Short mmCIF file of C-alpha atoms (C1' of nucleotides) in Angstrom, two decimals:
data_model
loop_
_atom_site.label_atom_id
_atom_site.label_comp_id
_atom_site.label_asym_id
_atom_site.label_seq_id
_atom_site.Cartn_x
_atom_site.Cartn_y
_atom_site.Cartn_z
CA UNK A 287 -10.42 280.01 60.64
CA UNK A 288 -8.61 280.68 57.96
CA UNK A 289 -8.07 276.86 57.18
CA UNK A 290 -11.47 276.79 57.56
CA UNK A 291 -12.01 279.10 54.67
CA UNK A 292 -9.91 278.28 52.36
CA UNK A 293 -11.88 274.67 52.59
CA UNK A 294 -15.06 276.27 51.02
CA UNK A 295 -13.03 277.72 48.34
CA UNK A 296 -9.38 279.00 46.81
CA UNK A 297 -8.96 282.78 48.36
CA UNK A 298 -6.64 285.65 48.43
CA UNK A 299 -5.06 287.04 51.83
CA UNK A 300 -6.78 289.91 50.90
CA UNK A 301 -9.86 288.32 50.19
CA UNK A 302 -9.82 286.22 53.54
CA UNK A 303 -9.68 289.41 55.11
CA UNK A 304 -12.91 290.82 53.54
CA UNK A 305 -14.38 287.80 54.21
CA UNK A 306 -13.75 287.93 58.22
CA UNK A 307 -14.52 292.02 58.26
CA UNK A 308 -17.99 291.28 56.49
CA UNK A 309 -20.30 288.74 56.67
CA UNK A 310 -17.68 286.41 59.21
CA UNK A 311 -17.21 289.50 61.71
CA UNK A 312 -19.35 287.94 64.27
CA UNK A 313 -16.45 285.30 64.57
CA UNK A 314 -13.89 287.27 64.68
CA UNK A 315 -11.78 289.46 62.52
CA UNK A 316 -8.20 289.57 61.81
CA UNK A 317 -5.79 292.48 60.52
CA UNK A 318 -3.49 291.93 57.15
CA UNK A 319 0.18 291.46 59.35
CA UNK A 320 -1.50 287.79 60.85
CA UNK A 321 -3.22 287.10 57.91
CA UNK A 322 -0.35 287.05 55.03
CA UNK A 323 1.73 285.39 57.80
CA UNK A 324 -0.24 282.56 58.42
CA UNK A 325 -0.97 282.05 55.25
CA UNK A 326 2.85 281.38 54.32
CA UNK A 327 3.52 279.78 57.69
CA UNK A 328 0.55 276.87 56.35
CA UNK A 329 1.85 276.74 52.82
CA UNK A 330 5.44 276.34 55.20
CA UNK A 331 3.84 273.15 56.80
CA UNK A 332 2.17 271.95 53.72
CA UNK A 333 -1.30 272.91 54.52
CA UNK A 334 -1.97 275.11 51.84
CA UNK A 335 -0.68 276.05 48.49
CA UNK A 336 0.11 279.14 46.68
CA UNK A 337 -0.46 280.09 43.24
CA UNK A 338 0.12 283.46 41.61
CA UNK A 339 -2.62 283.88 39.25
CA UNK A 340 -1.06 285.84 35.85
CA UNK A 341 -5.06 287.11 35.28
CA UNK A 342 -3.25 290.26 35.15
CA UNK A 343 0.25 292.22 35.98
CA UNK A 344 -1.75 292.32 39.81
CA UNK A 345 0.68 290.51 42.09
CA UNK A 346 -2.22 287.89 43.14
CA UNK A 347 -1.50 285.31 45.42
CA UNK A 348 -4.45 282.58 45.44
CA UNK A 349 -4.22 280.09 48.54
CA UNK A 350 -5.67 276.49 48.37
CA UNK A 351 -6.37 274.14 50.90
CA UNK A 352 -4.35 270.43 50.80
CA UNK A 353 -5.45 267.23 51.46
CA UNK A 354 -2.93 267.12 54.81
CA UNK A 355 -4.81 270.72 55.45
CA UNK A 356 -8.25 268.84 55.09
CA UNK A 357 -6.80 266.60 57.43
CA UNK A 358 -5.70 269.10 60.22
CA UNK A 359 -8.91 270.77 59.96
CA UNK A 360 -10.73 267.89 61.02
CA UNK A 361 -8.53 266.97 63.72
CA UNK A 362 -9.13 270.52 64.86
CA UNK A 363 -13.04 270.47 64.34
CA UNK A 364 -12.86 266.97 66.25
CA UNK A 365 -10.72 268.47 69.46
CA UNK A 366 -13.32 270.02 72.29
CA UNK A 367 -13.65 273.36 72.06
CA UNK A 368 -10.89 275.09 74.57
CA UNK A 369 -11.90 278.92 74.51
CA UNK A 370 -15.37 280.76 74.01
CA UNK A 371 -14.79 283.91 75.36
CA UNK A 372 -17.01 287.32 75.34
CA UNK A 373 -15.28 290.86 75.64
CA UNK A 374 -17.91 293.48 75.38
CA UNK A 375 -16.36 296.73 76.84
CA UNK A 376 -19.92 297.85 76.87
CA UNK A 377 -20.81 295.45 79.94
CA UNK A 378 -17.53 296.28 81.59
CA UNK A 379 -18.52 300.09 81.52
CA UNK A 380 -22.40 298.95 82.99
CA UNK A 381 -20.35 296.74 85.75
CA UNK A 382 -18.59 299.94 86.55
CA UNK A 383 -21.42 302.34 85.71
CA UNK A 384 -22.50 303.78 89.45
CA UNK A 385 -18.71 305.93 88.97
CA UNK A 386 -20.46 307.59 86.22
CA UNK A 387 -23.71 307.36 87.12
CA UNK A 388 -27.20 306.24 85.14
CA UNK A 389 -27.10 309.12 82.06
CA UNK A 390 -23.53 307.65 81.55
CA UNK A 391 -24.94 304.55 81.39
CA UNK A 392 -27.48 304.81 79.03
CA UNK A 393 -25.68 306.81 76.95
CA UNK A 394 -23.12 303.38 76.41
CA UNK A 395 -26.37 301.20 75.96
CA UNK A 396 -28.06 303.59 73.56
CA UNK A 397 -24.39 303.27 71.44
CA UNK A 398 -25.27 299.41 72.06
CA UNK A 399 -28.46 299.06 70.74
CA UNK A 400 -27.68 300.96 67.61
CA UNK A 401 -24.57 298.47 66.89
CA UNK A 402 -26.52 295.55 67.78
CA UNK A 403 -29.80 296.71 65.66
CA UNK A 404 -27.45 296.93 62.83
CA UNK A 405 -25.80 293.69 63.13
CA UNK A 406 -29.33 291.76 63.47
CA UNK A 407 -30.80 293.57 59.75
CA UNK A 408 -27.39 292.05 58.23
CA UNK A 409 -28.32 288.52 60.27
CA UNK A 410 -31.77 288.67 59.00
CA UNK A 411 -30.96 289.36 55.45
CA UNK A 412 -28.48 286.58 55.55
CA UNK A 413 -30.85 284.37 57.02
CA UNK A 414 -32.75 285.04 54.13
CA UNK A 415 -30.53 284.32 51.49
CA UNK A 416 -29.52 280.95 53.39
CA UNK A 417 -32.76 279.62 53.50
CA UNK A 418 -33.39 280.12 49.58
CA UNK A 419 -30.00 278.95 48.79
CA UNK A 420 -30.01 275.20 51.74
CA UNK A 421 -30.45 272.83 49.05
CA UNK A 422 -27.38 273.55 47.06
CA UNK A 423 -24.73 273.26 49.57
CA UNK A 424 -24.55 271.35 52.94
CA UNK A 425 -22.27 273.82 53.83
CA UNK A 426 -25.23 276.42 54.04
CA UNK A 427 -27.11 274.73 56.70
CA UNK A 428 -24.40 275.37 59.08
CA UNK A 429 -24.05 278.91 58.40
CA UNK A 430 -27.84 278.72 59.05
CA UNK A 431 -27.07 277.84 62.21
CA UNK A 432 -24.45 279.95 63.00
CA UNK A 433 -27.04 283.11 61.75
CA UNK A 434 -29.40 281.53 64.05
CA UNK A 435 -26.79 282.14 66.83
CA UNK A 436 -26.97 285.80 65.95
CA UNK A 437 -29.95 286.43 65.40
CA UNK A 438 -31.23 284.75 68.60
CA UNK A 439 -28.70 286.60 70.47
CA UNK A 440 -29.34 289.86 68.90
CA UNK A 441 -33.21 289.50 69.97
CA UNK A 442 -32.09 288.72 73.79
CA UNK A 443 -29.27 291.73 73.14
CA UNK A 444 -32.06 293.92 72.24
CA UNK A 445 -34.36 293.22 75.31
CA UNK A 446 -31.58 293.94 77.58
CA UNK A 447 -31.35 297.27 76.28
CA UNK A 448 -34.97 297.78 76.57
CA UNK A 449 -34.92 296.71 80.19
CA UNK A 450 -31.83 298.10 80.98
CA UNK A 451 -32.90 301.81 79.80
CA UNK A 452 -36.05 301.20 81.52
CA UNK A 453 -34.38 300.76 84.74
CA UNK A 454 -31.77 303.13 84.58
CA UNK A 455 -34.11 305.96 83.41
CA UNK A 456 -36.54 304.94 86.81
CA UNK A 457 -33.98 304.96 89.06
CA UNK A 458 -32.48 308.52 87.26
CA UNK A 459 -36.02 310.05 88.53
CA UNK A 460 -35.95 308.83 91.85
CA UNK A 461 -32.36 310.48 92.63
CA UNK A 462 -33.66 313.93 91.21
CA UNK B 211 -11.06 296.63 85.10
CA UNK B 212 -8.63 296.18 88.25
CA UNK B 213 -8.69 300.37 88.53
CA UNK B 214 -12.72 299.38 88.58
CA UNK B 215 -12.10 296.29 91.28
CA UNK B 216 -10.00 298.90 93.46
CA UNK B 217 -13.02 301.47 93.46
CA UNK B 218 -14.72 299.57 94.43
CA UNK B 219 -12.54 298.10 97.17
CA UNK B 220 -9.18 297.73 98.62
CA UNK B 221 -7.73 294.17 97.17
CA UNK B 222 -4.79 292.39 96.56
CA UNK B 223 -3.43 291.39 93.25
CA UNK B 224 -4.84 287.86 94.43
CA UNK B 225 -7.96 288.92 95.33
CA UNK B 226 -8.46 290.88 91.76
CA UNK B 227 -7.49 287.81 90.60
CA UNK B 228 -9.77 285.52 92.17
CA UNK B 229 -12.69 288.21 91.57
CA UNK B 230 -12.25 288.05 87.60
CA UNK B 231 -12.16 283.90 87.45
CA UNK B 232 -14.82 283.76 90.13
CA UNK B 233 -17.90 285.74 89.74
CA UNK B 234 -16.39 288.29 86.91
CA UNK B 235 -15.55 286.02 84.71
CA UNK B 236 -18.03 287.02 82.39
CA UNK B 237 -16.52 290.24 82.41
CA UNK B 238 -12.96 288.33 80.79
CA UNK B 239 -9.69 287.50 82.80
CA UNK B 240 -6.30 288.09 83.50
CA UNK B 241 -3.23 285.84 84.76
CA UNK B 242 -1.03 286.82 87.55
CA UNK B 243 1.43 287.57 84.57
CA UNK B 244 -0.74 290.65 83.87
CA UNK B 245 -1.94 292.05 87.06
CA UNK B 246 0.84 292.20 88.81
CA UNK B 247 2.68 294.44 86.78
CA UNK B 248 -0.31 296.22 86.03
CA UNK B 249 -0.49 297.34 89.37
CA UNK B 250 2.72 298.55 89.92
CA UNK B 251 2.09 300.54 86.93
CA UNK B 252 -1.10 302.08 88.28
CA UNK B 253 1.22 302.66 91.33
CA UNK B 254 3.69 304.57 89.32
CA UNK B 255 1.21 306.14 86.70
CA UNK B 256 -0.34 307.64 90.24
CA UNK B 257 -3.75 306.16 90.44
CA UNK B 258 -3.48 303.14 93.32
CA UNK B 259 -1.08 303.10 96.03
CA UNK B 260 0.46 300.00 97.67
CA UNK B 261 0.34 299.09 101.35
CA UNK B 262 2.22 296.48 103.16
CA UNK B 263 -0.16 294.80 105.37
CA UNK B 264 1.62 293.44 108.66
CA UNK B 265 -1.39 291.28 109.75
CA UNK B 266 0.85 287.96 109.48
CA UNK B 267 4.26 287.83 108.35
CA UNK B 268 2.39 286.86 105.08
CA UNK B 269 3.37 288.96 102.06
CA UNK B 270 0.35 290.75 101.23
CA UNK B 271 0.10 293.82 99.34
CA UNK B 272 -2.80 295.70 99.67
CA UNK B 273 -3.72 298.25 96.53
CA UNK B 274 -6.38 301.12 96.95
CA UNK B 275 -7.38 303.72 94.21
CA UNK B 276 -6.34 307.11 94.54
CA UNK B 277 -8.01 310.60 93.25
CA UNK B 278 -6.37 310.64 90.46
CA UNK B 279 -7.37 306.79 89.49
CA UNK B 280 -10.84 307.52 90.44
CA UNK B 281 -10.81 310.56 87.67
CA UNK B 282 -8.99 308.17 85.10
CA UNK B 283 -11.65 305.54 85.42
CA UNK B 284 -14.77 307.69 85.50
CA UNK B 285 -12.43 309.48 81.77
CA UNK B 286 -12.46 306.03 80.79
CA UNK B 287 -16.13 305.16 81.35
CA UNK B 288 -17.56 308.42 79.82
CA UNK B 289 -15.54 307.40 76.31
CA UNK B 290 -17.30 305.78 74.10
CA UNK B 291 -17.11 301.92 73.73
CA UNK B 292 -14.30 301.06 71.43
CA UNK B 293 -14.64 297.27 70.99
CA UNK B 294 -17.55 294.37 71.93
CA UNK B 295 -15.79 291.43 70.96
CA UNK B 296 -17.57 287.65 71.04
CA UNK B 297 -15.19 285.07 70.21
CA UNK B 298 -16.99 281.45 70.53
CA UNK B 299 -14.75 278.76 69.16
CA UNK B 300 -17.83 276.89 69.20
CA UNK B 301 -19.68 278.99 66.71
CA UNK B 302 -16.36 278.68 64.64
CA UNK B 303 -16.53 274.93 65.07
CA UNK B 304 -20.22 274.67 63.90
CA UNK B 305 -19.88 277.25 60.97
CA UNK B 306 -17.12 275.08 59.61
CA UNK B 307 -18.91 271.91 60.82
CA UNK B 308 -19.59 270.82 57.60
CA UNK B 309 -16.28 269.17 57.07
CA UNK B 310 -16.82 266.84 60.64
CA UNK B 311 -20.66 265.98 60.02
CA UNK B 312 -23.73 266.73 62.33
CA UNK B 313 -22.09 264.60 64.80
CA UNK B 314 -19.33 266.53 65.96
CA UNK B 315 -21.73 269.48 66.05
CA UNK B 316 -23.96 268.09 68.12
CA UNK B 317 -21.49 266.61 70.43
CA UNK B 318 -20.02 270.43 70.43
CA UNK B 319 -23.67 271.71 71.14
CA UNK B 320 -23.76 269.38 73.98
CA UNK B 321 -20.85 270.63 75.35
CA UNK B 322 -21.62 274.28 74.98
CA UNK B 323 -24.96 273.54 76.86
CA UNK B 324 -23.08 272.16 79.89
CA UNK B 325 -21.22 274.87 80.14
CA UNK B 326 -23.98 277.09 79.98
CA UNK B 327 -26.28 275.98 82.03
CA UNK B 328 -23.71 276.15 84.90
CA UNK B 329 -23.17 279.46 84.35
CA UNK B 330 -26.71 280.30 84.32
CA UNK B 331 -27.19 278.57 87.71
CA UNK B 332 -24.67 280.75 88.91
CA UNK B 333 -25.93 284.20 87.63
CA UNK B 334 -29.18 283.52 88.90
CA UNK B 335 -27.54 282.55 92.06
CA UNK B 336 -26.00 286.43 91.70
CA UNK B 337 -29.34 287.86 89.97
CA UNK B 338 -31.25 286.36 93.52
CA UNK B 339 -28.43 287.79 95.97
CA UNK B 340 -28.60 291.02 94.26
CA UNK B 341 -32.25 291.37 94.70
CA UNK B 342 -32.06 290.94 98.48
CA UNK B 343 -29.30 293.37 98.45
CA UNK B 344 -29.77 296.22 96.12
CA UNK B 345 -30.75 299.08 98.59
CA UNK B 346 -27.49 298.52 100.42
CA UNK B 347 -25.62 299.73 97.74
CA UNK B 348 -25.62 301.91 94.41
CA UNK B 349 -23.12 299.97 92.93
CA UNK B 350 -25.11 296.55 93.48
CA UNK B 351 -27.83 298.42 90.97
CA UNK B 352 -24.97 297.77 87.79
CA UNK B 353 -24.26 294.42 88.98
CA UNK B 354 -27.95 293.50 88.71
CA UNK B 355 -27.75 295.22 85.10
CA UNK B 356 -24.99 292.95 84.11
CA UNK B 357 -25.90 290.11 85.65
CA UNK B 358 -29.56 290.63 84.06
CA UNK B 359 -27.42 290.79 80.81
CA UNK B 360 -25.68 287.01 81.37
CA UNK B 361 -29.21 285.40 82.13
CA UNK B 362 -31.26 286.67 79.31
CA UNK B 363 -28.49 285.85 76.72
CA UNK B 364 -27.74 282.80 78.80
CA UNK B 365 -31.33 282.12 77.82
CA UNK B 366 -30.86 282.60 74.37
CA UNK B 367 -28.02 280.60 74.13
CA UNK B 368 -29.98 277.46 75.73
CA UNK B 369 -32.85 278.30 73.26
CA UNK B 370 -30.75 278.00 70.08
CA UNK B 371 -28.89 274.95 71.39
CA UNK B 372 -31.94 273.41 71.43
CA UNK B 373 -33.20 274.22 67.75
CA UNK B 374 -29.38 273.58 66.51
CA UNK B 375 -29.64 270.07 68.13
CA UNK B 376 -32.87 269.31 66.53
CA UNK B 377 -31.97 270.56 63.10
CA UNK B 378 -28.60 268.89 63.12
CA UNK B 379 -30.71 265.17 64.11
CA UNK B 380 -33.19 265.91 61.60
CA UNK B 381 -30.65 266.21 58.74
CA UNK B 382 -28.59 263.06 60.05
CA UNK B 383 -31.88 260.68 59.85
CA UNK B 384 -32.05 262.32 56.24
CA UNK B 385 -28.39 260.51 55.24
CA UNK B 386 -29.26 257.38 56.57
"C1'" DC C 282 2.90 266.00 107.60
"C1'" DT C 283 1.28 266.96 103.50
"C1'" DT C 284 -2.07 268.87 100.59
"C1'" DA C 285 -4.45 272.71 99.37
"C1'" DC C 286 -4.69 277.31 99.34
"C1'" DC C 287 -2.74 282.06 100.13
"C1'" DA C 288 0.45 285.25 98.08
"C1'" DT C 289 3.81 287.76 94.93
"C1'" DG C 290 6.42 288.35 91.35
"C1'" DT C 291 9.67 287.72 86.87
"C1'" DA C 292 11.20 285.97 82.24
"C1'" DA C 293 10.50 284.07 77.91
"C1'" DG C 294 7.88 283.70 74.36
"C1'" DG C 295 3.58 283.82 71.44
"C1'" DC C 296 0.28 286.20 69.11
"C1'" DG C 297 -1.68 289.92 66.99
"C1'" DT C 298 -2.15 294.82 65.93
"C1'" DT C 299 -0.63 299.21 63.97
"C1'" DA C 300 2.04 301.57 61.02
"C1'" DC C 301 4.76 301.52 57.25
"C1'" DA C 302 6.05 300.61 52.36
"C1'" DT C 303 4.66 299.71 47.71
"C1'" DG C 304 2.23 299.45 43.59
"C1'" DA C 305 -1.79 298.24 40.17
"C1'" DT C 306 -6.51 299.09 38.59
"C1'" DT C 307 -11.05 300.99 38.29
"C1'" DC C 308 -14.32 304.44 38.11
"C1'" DA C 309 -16.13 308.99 38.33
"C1'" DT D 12 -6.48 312.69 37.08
"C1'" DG D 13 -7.46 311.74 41.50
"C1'" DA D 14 -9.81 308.86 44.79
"C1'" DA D 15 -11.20 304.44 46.04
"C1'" DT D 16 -10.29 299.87 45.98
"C1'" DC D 17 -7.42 295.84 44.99
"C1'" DA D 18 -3.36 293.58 46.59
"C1'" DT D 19 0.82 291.98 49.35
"C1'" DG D 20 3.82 292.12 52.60
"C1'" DT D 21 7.28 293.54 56.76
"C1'" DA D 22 8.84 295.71 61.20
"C1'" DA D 23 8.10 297.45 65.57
"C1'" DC D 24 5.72 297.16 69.32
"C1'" DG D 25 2.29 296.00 72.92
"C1'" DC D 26 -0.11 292.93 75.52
"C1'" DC D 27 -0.85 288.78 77.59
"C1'" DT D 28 -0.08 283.97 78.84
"C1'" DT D 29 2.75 280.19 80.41
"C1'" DA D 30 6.17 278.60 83.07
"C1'" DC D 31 9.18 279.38 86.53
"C1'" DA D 32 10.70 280.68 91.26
"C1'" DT D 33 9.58 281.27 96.06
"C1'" DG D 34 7.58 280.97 100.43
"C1'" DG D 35 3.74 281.24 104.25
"C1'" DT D 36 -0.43 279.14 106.44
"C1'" DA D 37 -4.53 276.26 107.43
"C1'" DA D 38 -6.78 272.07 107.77
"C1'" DG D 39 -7.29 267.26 107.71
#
DNA sequence: CTTACCATGTAAGGCGTTACATGATTCA
DNA sequence: TGAATCATGTAACGCCTTACATGGTAAG
């Protein structure tokens, strides 16, 4: 991922980091003690460079991708994919649920919805922005699609909740 | 998720295993490497206990929850959800699919399809089974909700492969 | 009789997080 | 001037997987 990144343009650990905790979250974040390691580790097998940039006295370290990095990255993008895994503690605590019973429940999909609700206005305003901005960069109409994973998710996240609630909240009646 | 398996029933470490690749393993998995000595920790920590079954002169260890476990697990489902985690190495691979061309990406999309139309097949295998069985059991009422979950993003997921595809075939006609 | 499956466990090692340690700059 | 943010890194630790090591049983 980070290889990835530093394809589209020259970064900062720091700024890879902000990167993956914003608008990249929904592929997966990372914390600063893999990130600054990596990044050494590819400059170590020639992946990447590093440059400190004397802008100011701030001890900035911009990365760049190499032409043997260009090259891995492809390889990699070329290789099937080997892992796509979901872990969403929420659906672990529904599997689990009748311990706790349905208020429990609902309680963990209300938390849900809010999360997810928030996660689909930041889709839909990137959406947005891609769709203005397609021409410019070919790189844009595959974040499109990647949004369009989202949001499509999201949506089908969101009806599950509805359902889910609506179930629940039945079945809570019946037992009184 | 194993104190969950062992509330549910009495199981071996093999079983547990089996359970999470089989039908669970939407729910994530776990190697031998992990539940193994997770369960002698449970077994130490209090919450299972460990039985020698004599049936054959097989080694089998048979685990069942205890009080105590059962109060840990329902602590652990009333706290709140800490982390919902979706890591697709697919969606990585068509966000930075610019550097491989629409090809790879579809060929990835294709691939990701496969996949998930088998495991729809399956969870409405589950979704059907459920049905017939839900008065049996309380517990079979949060299965359903899970499973439910799986098909309708399941659903999704088939939707947007669809539109991706399209898109991507679109745009490669356009370079030609 | 041998292949597949049942069954349990340990050891080494990889990967990533959390916590720590440090310091500059910007903005209110 | 103090808080927030920019900025980089290391060390300890936890968790999990892979590979190893071992053996019983069922079915063809």
């Amino acid at each position: 991922m980070i290889l990835g990144l530093l394809s589209h343009e020259n970064m900062t650990g720091y700024e890879i980091k902000k990167r993956m905790d914003g608008s990249l979250i929904f592929l997966g974040g990372a914390s600063y003690g893999s990130i600054y390691p990596t990044l050494n580790d590819l400059v170590k097998r020639g992946m990447a460079t590093k440059k400190n940039s004397d802008e100011n006295k701030r001890n900035k370290q911009i990365y760049s991708i190499t032409d043997a990095g260009k090259e891995y990255l492809k390889q990699w993008l070329n290789f099937p994919v080997e892992k796509d895994e979901l872990r969403y503690e929420t659906l672990l605590k529904i599997f689990f649920g009748n311990s706790a019973g349905p208020l429990q429940a609902i309680e963990h999909i209300d938390a849900f919805q809010k999360k997810i609700e928030n996660g689909l206005s930041t889709l839909l305003v990137m959406e947005k922005n891609l769709l203005h901005h397609l021409q410019e960069d070919s790189t844009h109409e595959y974040y499109l699609l990647t949004c369009r994973f989202g949001v499509k998710t999201y949506l089908a996240y969101l009806e599950w909740c509805e359902e889910a609630r609506n179930y629940l909240s039945e079945h809570d009646q019946e037992e009184k």
